Structures are given as C-alpha cells and as structure tokens.
CSV table of C-alpha atoms in Angstrom, one decimal:
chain,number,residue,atom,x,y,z
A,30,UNK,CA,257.7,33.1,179.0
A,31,UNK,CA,255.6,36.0,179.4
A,32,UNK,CA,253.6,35.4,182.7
A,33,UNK,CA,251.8,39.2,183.0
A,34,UNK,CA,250.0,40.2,180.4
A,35,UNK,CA,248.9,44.0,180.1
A,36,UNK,CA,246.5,45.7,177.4
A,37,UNK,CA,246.3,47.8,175.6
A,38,UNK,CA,250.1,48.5,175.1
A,39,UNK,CA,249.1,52.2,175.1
A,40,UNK,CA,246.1,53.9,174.9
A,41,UNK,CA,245.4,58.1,174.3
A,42,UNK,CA,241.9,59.5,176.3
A,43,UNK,CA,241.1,62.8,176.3
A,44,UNK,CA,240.9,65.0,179.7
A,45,UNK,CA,237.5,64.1,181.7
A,46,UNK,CA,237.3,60.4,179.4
A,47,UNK,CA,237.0,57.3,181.8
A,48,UNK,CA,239.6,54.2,180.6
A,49,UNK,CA,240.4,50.6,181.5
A,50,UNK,CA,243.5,49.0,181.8
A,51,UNK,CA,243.7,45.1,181.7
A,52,UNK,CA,246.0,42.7,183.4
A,53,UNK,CA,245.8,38.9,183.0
A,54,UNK,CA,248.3,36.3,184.6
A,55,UNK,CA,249.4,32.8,184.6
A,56,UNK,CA,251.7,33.4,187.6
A,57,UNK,CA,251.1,30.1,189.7
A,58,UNK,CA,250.5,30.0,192.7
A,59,UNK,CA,249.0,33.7,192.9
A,60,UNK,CA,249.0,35.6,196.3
A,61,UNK,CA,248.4,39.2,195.4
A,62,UNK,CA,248.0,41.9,192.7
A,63,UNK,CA,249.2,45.3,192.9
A,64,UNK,CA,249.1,48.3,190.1
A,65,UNK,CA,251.9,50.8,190.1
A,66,UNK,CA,251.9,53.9,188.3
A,67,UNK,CA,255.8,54.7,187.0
A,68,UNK,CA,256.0,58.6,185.2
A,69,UNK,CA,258.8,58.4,182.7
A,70,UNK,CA,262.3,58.0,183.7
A,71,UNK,CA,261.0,57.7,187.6
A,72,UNK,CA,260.1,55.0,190.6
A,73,UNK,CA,257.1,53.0,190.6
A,74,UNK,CA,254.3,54.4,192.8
A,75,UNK,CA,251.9,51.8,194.5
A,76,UNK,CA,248.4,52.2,193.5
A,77,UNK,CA,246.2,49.8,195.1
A,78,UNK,CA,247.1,45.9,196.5
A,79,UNK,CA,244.6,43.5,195.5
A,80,UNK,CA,244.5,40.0,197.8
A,81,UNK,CA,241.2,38.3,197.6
A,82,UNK,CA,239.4,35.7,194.9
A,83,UNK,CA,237.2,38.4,194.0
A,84,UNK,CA,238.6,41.5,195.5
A,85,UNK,CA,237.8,45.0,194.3
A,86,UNK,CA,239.3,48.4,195.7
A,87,UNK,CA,239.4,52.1,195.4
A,88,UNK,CA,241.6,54.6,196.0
A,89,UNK,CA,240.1,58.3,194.5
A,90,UNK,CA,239.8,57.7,191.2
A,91,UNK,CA,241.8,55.1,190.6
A,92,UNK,CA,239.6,51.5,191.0
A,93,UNK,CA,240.2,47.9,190.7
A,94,UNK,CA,239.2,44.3,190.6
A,95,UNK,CA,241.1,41.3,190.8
A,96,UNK,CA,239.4,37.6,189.5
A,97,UNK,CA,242.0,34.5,190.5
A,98,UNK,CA,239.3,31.8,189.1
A,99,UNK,CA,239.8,33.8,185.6
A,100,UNK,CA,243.4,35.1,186.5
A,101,UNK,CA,242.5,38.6,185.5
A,102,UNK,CA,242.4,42.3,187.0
A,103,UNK,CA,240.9,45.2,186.1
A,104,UNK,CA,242.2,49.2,186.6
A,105,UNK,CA,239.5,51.9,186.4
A,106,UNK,CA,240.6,55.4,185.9
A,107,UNK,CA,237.4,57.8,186.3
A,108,UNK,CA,237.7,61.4,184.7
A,109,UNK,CA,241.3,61.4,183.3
A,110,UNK,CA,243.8,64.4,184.2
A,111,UNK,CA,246.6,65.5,182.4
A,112,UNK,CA,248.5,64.2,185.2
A,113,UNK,CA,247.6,60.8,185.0
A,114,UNK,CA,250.0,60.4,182.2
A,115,UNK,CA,252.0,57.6,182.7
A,116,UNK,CA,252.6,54.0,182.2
A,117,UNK,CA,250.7,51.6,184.5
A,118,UNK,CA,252.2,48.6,185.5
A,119,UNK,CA,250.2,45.3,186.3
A,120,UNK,CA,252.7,43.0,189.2
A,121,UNK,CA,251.8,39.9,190.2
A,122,UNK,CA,252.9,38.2,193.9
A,123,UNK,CA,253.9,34.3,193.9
A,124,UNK,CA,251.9,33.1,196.6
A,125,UNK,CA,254.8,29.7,196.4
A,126,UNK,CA,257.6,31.9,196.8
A,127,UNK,CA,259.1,32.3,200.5
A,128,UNK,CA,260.8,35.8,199.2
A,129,UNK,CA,258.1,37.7,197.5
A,130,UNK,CA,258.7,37.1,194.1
A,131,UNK,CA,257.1,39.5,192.2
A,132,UNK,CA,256.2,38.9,188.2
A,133,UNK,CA,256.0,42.5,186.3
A,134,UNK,CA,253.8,43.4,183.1
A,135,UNK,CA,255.6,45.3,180.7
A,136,UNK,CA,252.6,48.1,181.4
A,137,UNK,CA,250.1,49.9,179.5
A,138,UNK,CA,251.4,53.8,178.7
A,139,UNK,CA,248.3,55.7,179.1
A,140,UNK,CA,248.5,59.5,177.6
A,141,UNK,CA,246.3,61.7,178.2
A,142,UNK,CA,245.1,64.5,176.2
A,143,UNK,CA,243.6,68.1,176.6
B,17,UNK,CA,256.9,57.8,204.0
B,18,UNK,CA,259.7,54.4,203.5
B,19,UNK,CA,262.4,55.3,201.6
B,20,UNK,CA,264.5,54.1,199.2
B,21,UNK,CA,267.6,55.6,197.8
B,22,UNK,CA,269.7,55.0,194.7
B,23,UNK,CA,272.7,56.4,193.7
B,24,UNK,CA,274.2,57.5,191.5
B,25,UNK,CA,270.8,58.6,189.3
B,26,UNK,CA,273.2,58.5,186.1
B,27,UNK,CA,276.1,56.5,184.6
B,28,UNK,CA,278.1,56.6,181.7
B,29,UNK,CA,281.2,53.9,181.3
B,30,UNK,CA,282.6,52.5,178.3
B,31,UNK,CA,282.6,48.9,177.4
B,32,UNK,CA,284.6,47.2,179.7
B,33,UNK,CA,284.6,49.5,182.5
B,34,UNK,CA,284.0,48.7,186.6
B,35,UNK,CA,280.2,50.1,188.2
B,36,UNK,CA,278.7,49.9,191.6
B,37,UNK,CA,275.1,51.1,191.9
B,38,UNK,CA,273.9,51.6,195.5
B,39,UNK,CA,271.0,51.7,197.3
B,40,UNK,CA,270.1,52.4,200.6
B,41,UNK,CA,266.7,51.8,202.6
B,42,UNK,CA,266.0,53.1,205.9
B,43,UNK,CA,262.5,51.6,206.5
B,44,UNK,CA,264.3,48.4,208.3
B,45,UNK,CA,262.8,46.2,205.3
B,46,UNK,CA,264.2,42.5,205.0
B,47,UNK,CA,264.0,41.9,201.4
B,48,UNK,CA,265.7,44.5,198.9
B,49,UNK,CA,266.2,43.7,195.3
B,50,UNK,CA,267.5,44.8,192.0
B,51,UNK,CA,265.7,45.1,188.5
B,52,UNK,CA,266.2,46.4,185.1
B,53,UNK,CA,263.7,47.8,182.9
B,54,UNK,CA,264.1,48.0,179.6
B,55,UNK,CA,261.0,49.0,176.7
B,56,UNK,CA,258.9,46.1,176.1
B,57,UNK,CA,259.6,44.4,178.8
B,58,UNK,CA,258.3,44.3,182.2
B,59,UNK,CA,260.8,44.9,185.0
B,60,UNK,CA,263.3,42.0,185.7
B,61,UNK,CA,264.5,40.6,188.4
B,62,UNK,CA,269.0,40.5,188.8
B,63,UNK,CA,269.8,39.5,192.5
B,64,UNK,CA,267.5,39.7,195.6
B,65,UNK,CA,268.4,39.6,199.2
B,66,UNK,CA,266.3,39.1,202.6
B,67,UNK,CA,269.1,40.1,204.9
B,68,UNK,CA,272.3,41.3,205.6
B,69,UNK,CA,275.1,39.0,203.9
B,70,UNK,CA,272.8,37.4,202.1
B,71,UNK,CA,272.5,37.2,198.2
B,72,UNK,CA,270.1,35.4,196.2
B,73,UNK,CA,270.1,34.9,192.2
B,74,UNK,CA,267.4,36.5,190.0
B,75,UNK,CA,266.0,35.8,186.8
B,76,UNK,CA,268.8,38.0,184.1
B,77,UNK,CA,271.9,37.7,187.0
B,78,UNK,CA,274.6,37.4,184.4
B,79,UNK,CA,276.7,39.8,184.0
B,80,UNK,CA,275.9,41.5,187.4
B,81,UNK,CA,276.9,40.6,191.0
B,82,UNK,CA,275.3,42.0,194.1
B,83,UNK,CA,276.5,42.3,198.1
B,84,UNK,CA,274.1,42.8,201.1
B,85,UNK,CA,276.9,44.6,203.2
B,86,UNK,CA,274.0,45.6,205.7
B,87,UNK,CA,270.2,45.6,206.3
B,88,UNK,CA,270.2,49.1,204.6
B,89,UNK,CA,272.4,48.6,201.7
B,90,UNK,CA,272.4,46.6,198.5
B,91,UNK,CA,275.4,47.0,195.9
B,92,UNK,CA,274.6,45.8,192.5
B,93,UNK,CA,277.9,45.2,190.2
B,94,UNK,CA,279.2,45.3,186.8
B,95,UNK,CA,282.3,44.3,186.5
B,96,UNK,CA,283.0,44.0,182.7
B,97,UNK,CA,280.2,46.5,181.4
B,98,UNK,CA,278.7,45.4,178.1
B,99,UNK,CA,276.4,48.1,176.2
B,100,UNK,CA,274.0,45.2,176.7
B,101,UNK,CA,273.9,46.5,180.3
B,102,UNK,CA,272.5,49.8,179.5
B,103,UNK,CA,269.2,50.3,181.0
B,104,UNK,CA,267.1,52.0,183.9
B,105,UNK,CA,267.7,50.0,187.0
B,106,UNK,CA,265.3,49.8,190.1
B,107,UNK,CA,265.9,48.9,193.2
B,108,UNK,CA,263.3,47.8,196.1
B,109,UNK,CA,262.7,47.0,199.4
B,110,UNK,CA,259.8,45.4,201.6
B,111,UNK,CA,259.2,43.6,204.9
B,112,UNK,CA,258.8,39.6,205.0
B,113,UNK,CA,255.3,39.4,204.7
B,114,UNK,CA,254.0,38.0,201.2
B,115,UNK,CA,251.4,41.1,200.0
B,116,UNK,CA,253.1,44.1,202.4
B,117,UNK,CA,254.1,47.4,200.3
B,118,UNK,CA,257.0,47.3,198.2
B,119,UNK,CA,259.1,50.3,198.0
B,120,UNK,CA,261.2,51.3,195.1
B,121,UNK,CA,264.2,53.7,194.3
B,122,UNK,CA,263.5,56.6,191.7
B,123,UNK,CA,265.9,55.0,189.2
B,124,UNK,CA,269.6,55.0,188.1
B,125,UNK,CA,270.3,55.4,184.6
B,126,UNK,CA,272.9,52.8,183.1
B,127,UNK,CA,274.8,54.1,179.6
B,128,UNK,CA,277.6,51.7,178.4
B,129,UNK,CA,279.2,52.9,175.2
C-alpha cells in the first residue's frame, strides 16, 4: 500500500507563475519530511528537511510546510524558471525505524513553460 | 559537498546474465542503500546496510543480493537478470541520526533484454 501520496501527478506553469505541490502520508510513526528535486535520468537533490508538528521552511524560492496532526506537507515554488523543470519528490522518515527508513512518493513532474 | 558514486552509469545484459552495480561513498556515512525507480512508482527500497559486513533486506529484495565489503562500498547483485530488472537504480548514503541529509548517486541505468 501506497503510504506517500503526491499531487498533482504533473502539473505545466508558465515562466514567472507561482505553483504548489502537495504531499500527504500515512507513514506511522512519522519523524521527518524532506522534498527532493530529481531532473530526468539524474540523482535526487535535497530541497528542504521538515521536522516539527507545524514546521515551515525556506530555501530561495523554494518554501514548505509540514502538518503531522493532518499528515500533510506543502511545496511552494515562487516565480517558476525554466530550470525548475523537474519532478519533485515528497519522502517521508519512519520516526519507529532504528535505520532511517525512508517512504518515497512517486513525485509530481512539474514542467515549466516559456 | 558528500559524495556518492555509482558505477557503471549504464548496463545492458541479456536475460540471464551476471551484474554488479557499485557504489562508493566517501562522506564516512553509516547507512547506504539501494533503490529502484521505476514510472509510477516512488523509489523502492532493495537491500540497506549500516555498516561494513552488514546487510539488511528491503522492501522488492528478490532477485537482487547486496554486500557491504566496506564502510564506503555497497555492491548490489543480479545474478540471473530478468528484463523485470530493468530500471534506474539509486543508491544512498547518510549518517545514523534519524532526519540528517541523505545523499544519493546520480543513477545507473539497468537494460535487460
């Protein structure tokens, strides 16, 4: 079963446009939330690590916020370049697991348009 | 800037056929892993280690058999490649702590025909 949830599945802005990515979870216990961004064909690229409740970060233009109550995170990505094409990955830490499991979403591919 | 390093970047074998991906981390990391990500799903989990001779069995391991020779290297194995097998696979590494950085390889590229 599915325990990371991403949407939308993809999503087109145009350069300059503003756009939300969404993440929920069911991963039990939960310890942390990271987003990665992964260009095609290459590594996964560590965006921001979310660790409180109600934690919120930002990193340029890249923001976040992370709800355990309602198991559900947020990605903000403010005036979209060309270059932020990619797919954004939502990964989840087990807070029960000794070895860092981590639980991946299957990502949202964000393409962005002149 | 930790490192990790995959080799090779692509594969091609034929059904049947003997592979070894490596990967090599220089960041003195405890835990290293393997995934494989294929479209549609999120990346999955095939054998994790946190140390040196250690091996520990993922979420997709069959088919696949791994080998901590060292705390830099991690060997992932396919002994009797099936075109099942073909995918992207990642490796990653991180220290012990639960929420530290994780580090990951830029990819190796798995055809079985």
């Amino acid at each position: 079963k599915t325990q990371v949830e991403q949407s939308p599945q993809s999503l087109v802005v145009r350069q300059g446009e503003n756009c939300v990515l969404q993440c929920n979870y069911s991963v039990t216990p939960d310890n942390h939330l990271r987003w990665f961004k992964q260009d095609t064909g290459k590594g996964l690229v560590s965006l921001t690590v979310l660790v409180d409740q109600k934690d919120k970060t930002s990193n340029g233009r890249y923001s976040a916020t992370l709800d355990k109550d309602a198991k559900h995170s947020t990605l903000h990505i403010t005036a979209t370049l060309l270059d932020d094409t990619a797919t954004y990955i939502c990964v989840v830490g087990d807070r029960g697991s000794a070895l860092g499991r981590l639980h991946f979403g299957a990502g949202t591919q964000l393409i962005v348009i002149p | 800037e930790a490192a990790v390093t995959q080799s090779p970047r692509n594969k091609v074998t034929v059904t049947g056929g003997n592979v070894t991906l490596s990967c090599r981390q220089t960041n003195s990391h405890n835990y290293m892993y393997w995934y494989r990500q294929d479209t549609g799903h999120g990346l999955r989990l095939i054998h994790y280690s946190y140390g040196a001779g250690n091996l520990q069995i993922g979420d997709v391991p069959d088919g696949y058999k791994a080998t901590r020779t060292t705390q830099e290297d991690f060997f992932l194995l396919l002994e009797l490649a099936s075109p099942s097998q073909t995918s992207l696979y990642f490796c990653a590494s991180k220290f012990r702590d639960r929420n530290t950085e994780v580090f990951f390889g830029k990819g190796t590229r798995l055809t079985v025909v």
